[in-house]
Amino acid sequence: DLSDDGSKPEFNVATIEVLEARNLIASDIGFFRAGKSDAYVIVKDVKGMVGDDRRTSVVNASLNPTWNETFHCKFNYKLSAFKFKLMDKDVVTADDPLGKATVPIDWFLDKLDPANPIVMLDLWLPLAKVKHGELHVRITVHFNIPIALPGIKVPLPMNFQIGLAWDFKKKETPIDLD
């Protein structure tokens, strides 16, 4: 896949499908809303991801909400994990947390075939920071940036360029990569 100018894309691409959740904790306690939650999911904008947080719609009064919503994200080599935060929408007070989930990028790299740069994972993720609950997501990643994995030879074209640069880290001496 080439960009309009004929160059290789500088980002990998992920299609994130937030499908459903089950067995969520009940956040809304009261006479009219006893034992329910008004759930939505935030796909967190983490280091390496391009853009802002993405957010599903709110599913009212359910402990087993269904969203079936799709988000398209670009990311670079700095991404270490996709992160999800489930929240309960409240009108008067601040929204309440319903749990968190993480999908490490390593899960995709473990399934990567050099002949096919596309990896899809369909996962039920246990929610952290709460007593119970699971989030169902399907993530398809297209690796546009070549990935060098130990023990795997990567075919290179006859003419290729390597870009070298400086790696600057906060409060550390820069590393000259060439």
mmCIF file of C-alpha atoms in Angstrom, residues 2 22 60-61 93 95 98 100 107 117 142:
data_model
loop_
_atom_site.group_PDB
_atom_site.id
_atom_site.type_symbol
_atom_site.label_atom_id
_atom_site.label_comp_id
_atom_site.label_asym_id
_atom_site.label_seq_id
_atom_site.Cartn_x
_atom_site.Cartn_y
_atom_site.Cartn_z
ATOM 1 C CA LEU A 2 1.390 3.349 -1.043
ATOM 2 C CA ARG A 22 -21.474 -8.515 30.065
ATOM 3 C CA ASN A 60 -28.988 3.082 29.178
ATOM 4 C CA ALA A 61 -30.089 0.848 32.058
ATOM 5 C CA THR A 93 -22.653 13.850 39.198
ATOM 6 C CA ASP A 95 -19.442 9.653 35.465
ATOM 7 C CA LEU A 98 -17.111 0.492 35.382
ATOM 8 C CA LYS A 100 -10.633 -0.966 32.469
ATOM 9 C CA TRP A 107 -0.613 -10.138 21.334
ATOM 10 C CA PRO A 117 0.696 -8.008 7.738
ATOM 11 C CA HIS A 142 -2.686 -3.796 9.501
#
